Coordinates of C-alpha atoms and ligand atoms in Angstrom, one line a residue:
X4 CA -26.9 78.9 36.7
X5 CA -27.2 75.8 39.3
X6 CA -27.0 76.3 43.3
X7 CA -23.6 74.5 43.2
X8 CA -22.2 76.8 40.6
X9 CA -23.6 80.0 42.7
X10 CA -22.1 78.6 45.2
X11 CA -18.0 78.4 43.4
X12 CA -18.8 81.6 42.0
X13 CA -19.4 83.4 45.4
X14 CA -16.7 82.3 47.2
X15 CA -14.5 82.8 44.6
X16 CA -15.6 86.6 44.5
X17 CA -14.7 86.8 47.7
X18 CA -10.9 85.5 47.6
X19 CA -11.5 81.8 48.8
X20 CA -10.0 80.3 46.0
X21 CA -8.3 77.4 47.4
X22 CA -11.1 73.7 47.6
X23 CA -9.3 71.4 49.6
X24 CA -11.4 68.4 48.7
X25 CA -12.4 65.0 49.2
X26 CA -15.5 64.6 47.5
X27 CA -18.5 62.1 46.7
X28 CA -21.8 61.4 44.7
X29 CA -23.9 64.2 46.6
X30 CA -20.8 66.8 45.9
X31 CA -21.1 65.9 41.8
X32 CA -22.6 69.0 40.8
X33 CA -20.0 71.0 43.0
X34 CA -17.2 69.0 41.1
X35 CA -18.4 69.6 38.3
X36 CA -19.3 73.4 38.8
X37 CA -15.1 74.2 39.5
X38 CA -14.5 72.7 35.8
X39 CA -16.8 75.8 34.4
X40 CA -15.6 77.9 36.5
X41 CA -12.3 79.6 36.1
X42 CA -10.1 80.5 39.4
X43 CA -10.4 78.0 42.4
X44 CA -7.5 75.9 43.1
X45 CA -8.4 72.5 43.4
X46 CA -6.5 70.1 45.7
X47 CA -7.6 66.4 46.3
X48 CA -6.8 65.0 49.7
X49 CA -7.1 61.1 50.0
X50 CA -7.9 61.3 53.6
X51 CA -10.5 64.2 55.2
X52 CA -8.3 64.6 57.8
X53 CA -6.1 65.7 55.3
X54 CA -8.2 68.2 54.0
X55 CA -9.4 69.5 57.0
X56 CA -5.7 69.9 58.0
X57 CA -4.7 71.1 54.8
X58 CA -7.2 74.2 55.2
X59 CA -5.7 74.5 58.8
X60 CA -1.8 75.2 57.7
X61 CA -3.4 77.2 54.7
X62 CA -5.2 79.6 56.7
X63 CA -2.0 79.9 59.4
X64 CA 0.4 80.9 56.5
X65 CA -2.2 83.2 54.3
X66 CA -4.4 84.5 57.0
X67 CA -7.4 84.0 54.7
X68 CA -9.7 81.0 54.5
X69 CA -10.0 78.3 51.8
X70 CA -12.5 75.8 51.9
X71 CA -13.2 71.9 52.3
X72 CA -14.9 69.8 50.5
X73 CA -16.6 66.9 52.1
X74 CA -18.8 63.8 52.1
X75 CA -21.5 63.7 54.0
X76 CA -21.5 62.7 57.6
X77 CA -18.9 60.5 57.2
X78 CA -16.8 62.5 55.1
X79 CA -17.6 65.4 57.8
X80 CA -16.4 62.9 60.8
X81 CA -13.0 61.5 59.1
X82 CA -12.1 65.3 59.2
X83 CA -13.1 66.4 62.8
X84 CA -9.9 65.7 64.9
X85 CA -8.0 68.6 62.4
X86 CA -10.9 70.7 62.6
X87 CA -10.5 70.4 66.4
X88 CA -7.0 71.4 65.8
X89 CA -7.8 74.0 63.5
X90 CA -10.4 75.4 65.9
X91 CA -8.1 75.9 68.6
X92 CA -5.9 77.5 66.3
X93 CA -7.9 79.9 65.3
X94 CA -8.1 79.1 62.0
X95 CA -10.9 80.3 59.8
X96 CA -12.2 77.4 57.2
X97 CA -15.6 77.2 55.5
X98 CA -16.4 73.3 54.7
X99 CA -18.6 72.8 52.6
X100 CA -20.1 69.3 53.2
X101 CA -22.5 67.6 50.8
X102 CA -25.6 65.9 51.8
X103 CA -28.3 64.3 50.4
X104 CA -31.1 65.7 48.1
X105 CA -33.4 66.8 51.0
X106 CA -37.0 64.2 49.3
X107 CA -34.2 61.6 49.8
X108 CA -32.9 62.2 53.1
X109 CA -36.1 60.5 54.9
X110 CA -35.4 57.6 53.2
X111 CA -32.6 56.8 55.5
X112 CA -30.3 55.6 52.7
X113 CA -26.9 54.4 54.0
X114 CA -25.2 57.5 54.2
X115 CA -27.6 59.5 56.0
X116 CA -27.3 61.0 59.4
X117 CA -27.3 64.1 61.2
X118 CA -24.8 66.3 59.6
X119 CA -25.1 69.7 61.8
X120 CA -25.1 67.8 65.1
X121 CA -21.7 66.5 63.8
X122 CA -20.9 69.6 62.6
X123 CA -21.5 71.9 66.0
X124 CA -18.4 70.6 68.2
X125 CA -16.1 72.4 65.9
X126 CA -18.0 75.0 64.4
X127 CA -18.9 78.4 65.0
X128 CA -21.6 78.5 62.4
X129 CA -23.4 75.7 60.8
X130 CA -26.1 76.0 58.4
X131 CA -27.8 73.4 55.6
X132 CA -29.0 75.2 52.5
X133 CA -32.8 75.0 52.4
X134 CA -33.0 75.0 48.2
X135 CA -30.9 76.4 45.6
X136 CA -32.0 80.3 45.3
X137 CA -30.1 80.5 49.3
X138 CA -27.3 78.8 48.4
X139 CA -24.9 81.2 47.5
X140 CA -26.6 84.1 49.8
X141 CA -25.5 80.9 52.4
X142 CA -22.3 81.0 50.8
X143 CA -21.2 84.7 51.7
X144 CA -22.8 84.2 54.9
X145 CA -20.5 81.1 55.9
X146 CA -17.2 82.9 54.3
X147 CA -18.1 86.2 56.7
X148 CA -18.6 84.0 59.6
X149 CA -15.3 82.4 58.9
X150 CA -13.5 85.8 58.5
X151 CA -14.7 87.3 61.5
X152 CA -12.0 88.0 64.4
X153 CA -11.0 86.0 66.1
X154 CA -11.5 83.9 63.2
X155 CA -13.8 80.7 62.7
X156 CA -14.8 77.7 61.1
X157 CA -18.5 77.4 59.5
X158 CA -19.5 74.7 57.6
X159 CA -22.7 75.0 55.2
X160 CA -24.4 71.9 54.4
X161 CA -25.2 71.4 51.0
X162 CA -28.4 69.2 49.7
X163 CA -27.6 67.3 46.2
X164 CA -30.9 69.0 44.9
X165 CA -29.6 72.3 46.2
X166 CA -26.4 72.1 44.5
X167 CA -28.2 70.8 41.1
X168 CA -31.3 73.0 40.5
X169 CA -31.7 76.5 39.0
X170 CA -30.0 79.4 41.3
X171 CA -30.6 82.9 41.0
X172 CA -27.0 84.1 40.9
X173 CA -23.7 85.3 43.0
X174 CA -24.2 87.0 45.9
X175 CA -21.8 89.3 48.0
X176 CA -19.6 88.9 51.3
X177 CA -20.1 91.3 54.0
X178 CA -16.8 93.6 54.1
X179 CA -14.2 91.8 56.8
X180 CA -15.9 92.0 60.1
X181 CA -14.2 94.9 62.4
X182 CA -11.6 93.3 65.4
X183 CA -12.8 94.7 68.8
X184 CA -10.4 97.0 70.1
X185 CA -8.6 96.5 73.2
X186 CA -9.5 97.7 77.0
X187 CA -7.5 100.3 77.5
X188 CA -7.8 99.8 81.6
X189 CA -6.5 96.7 80.9
X190 CA -3.9 98.4 79.8
X191 CA -2.8 100.8 82.5
X192 CA -3.2 97.4 84.6
X193 CA -0.8 95.5 83.3
X194 CA 1.4 98.7 83.3
X195 CA 0.9 99.3 86.9
X196 CA 2.0 95.8 87.4
X197 CA 4.7 96.5 85.3
X198 CA 5.9 99.4 87.1
X199 CA 5.5 97.3 90.3
X200 CA 8.6 95.3 89.7
X201 CA 7.5 92.4 91.6
X202 CA 8.2 89.6 89.1
X203 CA 6.1 89.2 86.4
X204 CA 5.3 87.2 83.6
X205 CA 4.3 88.3 80.6
X206 CA 2.7 85.5 78.7
X207 CA 2.5 85.5 74.8
X208 CA 0.1 83.8 72.6
X209 CA -1.7 83.9 69.0
X210 CA -1.1 87.1 67.0
X211 CA 1.4 88.3 69.3
X212 CA 3.9 85.8 68.0
X213 CA 4.5 88.1 65.1
X214 CA 7.9 89.3 64.3
X215 CA 6.7 92.8 65.3
X216 CA 4.8 91.9 68.6
X217 CA 8.1 89.9 69.7
X218 CA 10.6 92.9 69.3
X219 CA 7.5 95.0 71.1
X220 CA 8.2 92.3 74.1
X221 CA 11.6 92.3 74.1
X222 CA 11.8 96.2 74.5
X223 CA 9.4 96.2 77.4
X224 CA 11.3 93.0 78.8
X225 CA 14.5 94.8 78.7
X226 CA 12.9 98.3 80.2
X227 CA 10.8 96.7 83.0
X228 CA 12.9 93.6 84.0
X229 CA 9.9 91.0 83.3
X230 CA 10.2 87.8 81.8
X231 CA 8.5 86.6 78.8
X232 CA 7.3 83.2 77.4
X233 CA 4.9 81.9 75.3
X234 CA 2.3 79.2 75.6
X235 CA 3.5 75.7 75.0
X236 CA 2.1 74.8 71.8
X237 CA 1.3 77.9 69.7
X238 CA -0.5 78.5 66.0
X239 CA 2.4 80.3 64.7
X240 CA 5.2 81.9 65.8
X241 CA 8.4 84.0 64.2
X242 CA 11.9 82.9 65.1
X243 CA 15.3 82.3 64.2
X244 CA 18.2 85.3 63.9
X245 CA 17.4 88.4 64.6
X246 CA 14.3 87.6 66.5
X247 CA 13.8 88.0 70.4
X248 CA 13.3 84.1 71.6
X249 CA 10.9 83.5 74.0
X250 CA 10.8 80.2 75.7
X251 CA 7.8 78.1 75.8
X252 CA 6.0 76.7 79.2
X253 CA 7.5 73.0 79.1
X254 CA 4.9 70.4 79.0
X255 CA 5.7 68.3 81.6
X256 CA 3.9 69.3 84.8
X257 CA 6.8 68.8 86.8
X258 CA 9.2 71.6 85.1
X259 CA 6.5 73.6 84.0
X260 CA 5.5 74.1 88.1
X261 CA 9.4 74.7 88.3
X262 CA 9.0 77.6 85.5
X263 CA 6.2 79.7 86.7
X264 CA 6.7 79.3 90.5
X265 CA 8.6 82.6 91.1
X266 CA 6.1 84.7 89.4
X267 CA 3.7 86.8 91.6
X268 CA 1.6 88.2 88.4
X269 CA 1.2 86.8 85.7
X270 CA -0.1 89.3 82.2
X271 CA -1.9 87.0 79.3
X272 CA -1.6 88.7 76.3
X273 CA -3.8 86.7 74.0
X274 CA -2.6 83.7 76.0
X275 CA -5.1 81.4 77.8
X276 CA -4.5 80.6 81.8
X277 CA -1.1 78.2 81.9
X278 CA -3.3 74.7 82.5
X279 CA -2.0 71.3 82.5
X280 CA -2.5 69.4 79.2
X281 CA -3.8 67.0 81.5
X282 CA -4.3 65.9 85.0
X283 CA -2.2 63.5 86.9
X284 CA -3.1 62.3 90.3
X285 CA -2.3 64.8 93.4
X286 CA -0.8 67.4 90.7
X287 CA -2.5 70.4 90.7
X288 CA -4.3 71.5 87.2
X289 CA -3.5 75.1 87.1
X290 CA 0.8 75.7 87.0
X291 CA 0.8 79.1 88.3
X292 CA 1.6 79.3 92.0
X293 CA -1.5 79.7 94.3
X294 CA -0.8 83.0 95.5
X295 CA -0.1 84.4 91.7
X296 CA -2.2 87.0 90.7
X297 CA -3.2 86.7 86.5
X298 CA -4.0 89.5 84.7
X299 CA -6.2 89.9 80.7
X300 CA -4.6 92.2 78.9
X301 CA -5.9 91.4 75.5
X302 CA -8.1 87.9 74.3
X303 CA -8.3 86.5 71.1
X304 CA -9.9 88.8 68.1
X305 CA -8.7 92.1 70.2
X306 CA -6.1 94.5 68.4
X307 CA -3.2 92.9 70.4
X308 CA -0.7 94.3 68.2
X309 CA -1.9 97.7 68.9
X310 CA -1.9 96.7 73.1
X311 CA 1.2 95.8 73.1
X312 CA 2.2 99.1 71.5
X313 CA 0.1 101.2 74.1
X314 CA 1.6 98.9 76.8
X315 CA 4.6 99.7 75.1
X316 CA 3.9 103.4 75.8
X317 CA 2.4 103.1 79.1
X318 CA 6.3 101.8 80.6
X319 CA 8.2 103.6 78.5
X320 CA 9.7 101.1 76.6
X321 CA 11.3 101.7 73.2
X322 CA 13.3 98.8 70.9
X323 CA 16.6 99.8 72.0
X324 CA 15.9 98.7 75.2
X325 CA 15.7 95.1 74.2
X326 CA 18.6 92.9 75.7
X327 CA 20.9 91.5 73.2
X328 CA 20.6 87.8 73.2
X329 CA 23.4 85.3 73.9
X330 CA 24.8 83.6 71.1
X331 CA 23.7 80.2 70.3
X332 CA 26.5 78.1 68.4
X333 CA 26.0 76.1 65.6
X334 CA 27.2 74.2 63.8
X335 CA 26.7 70.4 61.9
X336 CA 26.6 67.2 64.3
X337 CA 28.7 63.9 64.1
X338 CA 28.2 60.9 65.9
X339 CA 24.9 59.3 67.4
X340 CA 21.5 60.7 66.6
X341 CA 20.4 61.9 69.7
X342 CA 17.8 64.7 70.3
X343 CA 20.5 67.3 70.7
X344 CA 22.1 66.4 67.7
X345 CA 19.4 66.1 65.5
X346 CA 18.2 70.0 66.9
X347 CA 21.5 70.9 65.7
X348 CA 21.5 69.1 62.1
X349 CA 17.7 70.9 62.3
X350 CA 19.2 74.4 63.4
X351 CA 21.8 74.7 60.5
X352 CA 19.2 73.3 57.8
X353 CA 16.2 75.3 58.2
X354 CA 16.5 77.6 55.5
X355 CA 15.5 81.7 55.1
X356 CA 12.0 81.9 55.2
X357 CA 11.0 78.5 55.8
X358 CA 7.8 76.7 57.8
X359 CA 8.7 74.1 60.6
X360 CA 5.7 72.2 61.2
X361 CA 6.6 70.5 64.3
X362 CA 5.0 67.5 65.7
X363 CA 8.3 65.6 67.0
X364 CA 6.5 65.0 70.4
X365 CA 8.9 63.5 72.3
X366 CA 12.1 63.6 70.0
X367 CA 11.8 67.5 69.7
X368 CA 10.7 68.7 73.4
X369 CA 14.8 70.2 73.3
X370 CA 14.5 71.4 69.9
X371 CA 13.2 75.3 70.7
X372 CA 16.9 76.5 72.3
X373 CA 19.0 75.0 69.8
X374 CA 17.1 76.5 67.0
X375 CA 16.6 79.6 68.0
X376 CA 19.4 81.7 66.0
X377 CA 18.9 79.9 62.3
X378 CA 18.0 81.9 59.8
X379 CA 14.4 83.6 60.4
X380 CA 11.4 80.9 60.0
X381 CA 7.9 81.0 61.2
X382 CA 7.1 77.7 63.3
X383 CA 3.9 76.0 63.7
X384 CA 2.6 73.6 66.3
X385 CA -0.3 71.9 67.4
X386 CA -3.2 73.6 68.9
X387 CA -5.6 70.5 69.9
X388 CA -3.6 68.0 70.5
X389 CA -4.8 65.4 68.2
X390 CA -2.3 63.6 66.7
X391 CA -1.8 63.4 62.9
X392 CA -2.2 67.4 62.3
X393 CA 1.3 68.2 61.0
X394 CA 1.8 66.4 57.7
X395 CA -1.6 67.8 56.7
X396 CA -0.9 71.3 58.3
X397 CA 2.7 71.5 56.3
X398 CA 0.6 70.3 52.7
X399 CA -1.8 73.5 53.3
X400 CA 1.1 75.9 54.3
X401 CA 2.9 74.7 51.5
X402 CA 0.2 75.3 49.2
X403 CA -0.3 78.9 50.7
X404 CA 3.2 79.8 50.4
X405 CA 4.4 78.7 47.1
X406 CA 8.6 79.6 47.3
X407 CA 9.1 79.1 51.1
X408 CA 10.8 75.4 51.7
X409 CA 8.5 73.4 54.5
X410 CA 9.7 71.4 57.1
X411 CA 7.3 68.7 58.6
X412 CA 8.9 67.3 61.8
X413 CA 7.0 64.0 62.7
X414 CA 6.8 61.1 65.2
X415 CA 6.4 57.7 63.0
X416 CA 3.1 57.1 65.5
X417 CA 1.7 60.5 65.0
X418 CA 2.9 60.4 60.8
X419 CA 0.9 56.9 60.5
X420 CA -2.5 58.7 61.3
X421 CA -2.7 61.5 58.2
X422 CA 0.4 59.9 55.7
X423 CA -1.8 59.8 52.7
X424 CA -1.0 63.8 53.1
X425 CA 2.3 62.5 51.2
X426 CA 0.4 61.7 47.7
X427 CA -1.0 65.3 47.5
X428 CA 2.5 66.8 48.3
X429 CA 3.9 64.1 45.5
X430 CA 0.4 65.3 42.9
X431 CA 1.1 68.9 43.7
X432 CA 4.7 69.3 43.6
X433 CA 4.7 71.3 47.0
X434 CA 7.8 71.8 48.6
X435 CA 8.2 70.4 51.9
X436 CA 10.6 67.9 53.6
X437 CA 8.9 65.1 56.0
X438 CA 11.5 64.1 58.7
X439 CA 10.3 60.9 60.5
X440 CA 11.5 60.3 64.1
X441 CA 11.2 56.4 63.8
X442 CA 11.3 55.5 67.3
X443 CA 8.7 52.5 66.7
X444 CA 7.4 53.3 69.9
X445 CA 4.7 55.8 71.1
X446 CA 7.3 57.0 73.1
X447 CA 5.7 60.0 74.7
X448 CA 2.8 57.5 76.2
X449 CA 5.1 55.4 77.6
X450 CA 6.0 58.3 80.1
X451 CA 2.7 59.4 80.5
X452 CA 1.9 55.6 81.8
X453 CA 4.6 56.5 84.9
X454 CA 3.5 60.2 84.9
X455 CA -0.6 59.1 85.5
X456 CA 0.6 56.4 87.9
X457 CA 0.0 53.4 86.6
X458 CA 2.3 51.2 87.7
X459 CA 4.8 48.9 85.8
X460 CA 3.6 48.0 81.9
X461 CA 3.5 44.6 81.7
X462 CA 3.8 43.0 78.0
X463 CA 0.1 43.9 76.9
X464 CA 0.3 47.5 77.7
X465 CA 3.5 47.7 76.0
X466 CA 2.3 45.9 72.8
X467 CA -0.4 49.0 73.5
X468 CA 2.7 51.5 73.0
X469 CA 5.0 50.0 70.9
X470 CA 4.9 50.5 66.5
X471 CA 7.4 47.3 65.8
X472 CA 6.0 43.7 64.7
X473 CA 6.2 44.9 61.8
X474 CA 8.5 47.9 61.6
X475 CA 7.4 50.4 59.7
X476 CA 9.0 51.4 56.3
X477 CA 8.8 55.1 56.0
X478 CA 11.0 55.0 52.8
X479 CA 8.8 52.6 51.2
X480 CA 5.8 54.4 52.1
X481 CA 7.0 57.6 51.1
X482 CA 7.8 55.9 47.9
X483 CA 4.1 54.2 47.6
X484 CA 2.7 57.8 47.4
X485 CA 5.4 59.7 45.1
X486 CA 7.8 61.3 47.7
X487 CA 12.0 60.1 47.2
X488 CA 13.1 59.1 50.4
X489 CA 16.1 57.9 52.5
X490 CA 16.8 56.0 56.0
X491 CA 19.9 57.9 58.2
X492 CA 21.6 56.2 61.2
X493 CA 24.0 58.5 61.9
X494 CA 24.0 62.4 62.9
X495 CA 26.7 62.8 60.2
X496 CA 23.8 61.2 57.4
X497 CA 20.9 63.1 58.7
X498 CA 23.0 66.3 58.1
X499 CA 23.6 65.6 54.5
X500 CA 20.1 64.2 54.0
X501 CA 18.7 67.3 55.2
X502 CA 21.1 69.9 53.7
X503 CA 20.3 67.5 50.4
X504 CA 16.7 67.5 50.8
X505 CA 16.3 71.3 51.4
X506 CA 18.2 72.5 48.5
X507 CA 16.4 70.3 46.1
X508 CA 12.8 71.4 44.8
X509 CA 9.8 69.0 45.8
X510 CA 8.9 66.9 48.3
X511 CA 11.3 64.7 50.4
X512 CA 11.1 62.5 53.5
X513 CA 13.6 61.6 55.5
X514 CA 13.2 58.5 58.2
X515 CA 15.8 59.2 60.8
X516 CA 15.8 55.9 62.8
X517 CA 16.3 55.9 66.3
Ligands
TPP616 C1 -6.1 61.0 67.7 C2 -5.6 60.8 68.7 N1 -5.0 59.7 69.3 C3 -4.4 59.5 70.1 C4 -4.0 60.2 70.5 C5 -2.4 60.0 71.8 N2 -1.3 60.1 71.4 C6 -0.7 61.4 71.6 S1 0.9 61.1 71.6 C7 0.9 59.3 71.0 C8 1.7 58.8 69.8 C9 3.0 59.8 69.6 O1 3.8 59.1 68.9 P1 5.2 59.3 68.2 O2 4.3 60.9 67.2 O3 5.7 58.2 67.7 O4 5.7 60.7 69.1 P2 6.5 60.0 70.2 O5 5.6 59.5 71.8 O6 7.4 58.7 69.7 O7 7.6 61.3 70.5 C10 -0.7 59.1 71.0 C11 -0.7 57.7 70.2 C12 -3.4 61.4 70.0 N3 -3.6 62.7 71.5 N4 -4.8 62.1 69.6

């Protein structure tokens, strides 16, 4: 057994059985080992941003890490933006990055670079295997690091000679690390704040946004009169009929300031401090009012569900304290395509247990409330703000969850970053419906131009924001990668296209021409 095979066997033994890959020469022994060893599902991505984003989507849905296979420094560098998004989403990933054989590194061949330096900013754990005898042990350490609480990105750099030389065997991965508990003092403090009846916001983030966590929050809100909200962006939120609907802090800074201005207390349940996405001249970075006190109840990695249960107990909240939610009218829309009619069609079309991956940017800003009563589903968002996250994450989510329909809502600008995902979806017959909002402009940036006070955009500035000349033909792009699609121009056409695409098996694309 060589080093590469000892690594593949160690990964599989530890439960890492899915590899999103884009290999090169230095990774050929790893690729050969995938052939020899049973048990690793291998999924090729045609750009490393697809590979790393897919690993993020896989983790979000499965809760266990996949591995990636990346080609030296440039391969890793191509995947960094979606590793950034994955890191912000607290997704566990094991990256295997090839390296030249150790004696070859000093020759400064074309692909030589400082891979560890490239890996470090997006990885909590980085190691280069020194020889073939250490590879299995290093692989086991990488898996253990990825599985920590909160989960992390671990990057193992595998020199080609460590991969091709003789190894000792397979290594054992240490058991999953214990979750840090929560602070009982923080629960007491939060309960005291809630009992005071001051205007209080329970701000939820991370792993609190499961059906159970939301139900606990609904009971606490019903009992104490506090308001519950979620962060602006969330890695995964349980939503739909029968689940407690929480609004999110709005993205536009004026709206966010307005939404938070009445609170004298904010209790953070795994959420971050409410901060603006960007700085704007003469506007604050912190969204809370000056005299509002922020109380951290739990941090990432702590046992938030147990903490919420303890808080419910401390304030005497039970499930039946949850207030009934106002009903939301649902009907297939007709007439013109606009944000409201698009949201209505999506609410009607979401199938039971679907996964919605949302990178709909400005088109989708109002999608949340109208889809609250759709069939039960999970809603995944971009945690790191680096666009091009959704089509890979949808791909990885579909690999993780066969049997669940994945709906990817994406702006045309964002979709162009990682459109190669469509090819992987076609090759793997993944059940993903990609809805591209084709407004042929970076619409959000047109608003930001005003928001930062940059004046009136001239011809050159508008050229940097518009996607016309030539217009992108999404149906043709999808077809070229094996994904059938159609373009729609009215709400009626969109409704029919979405209903059909969600009822069929396999990848589909809908170009919403706005
Ligand atoms: C990697 C990266 N590059 C650039 C940006 C800046 N950016 C933010 S939104 C956006 C355009 C999004 O366009 P689109 O998906 O079409 O949505 P729309 O604005 O039209 O709603 C860009 C370029 C970014 N966030 N991340």
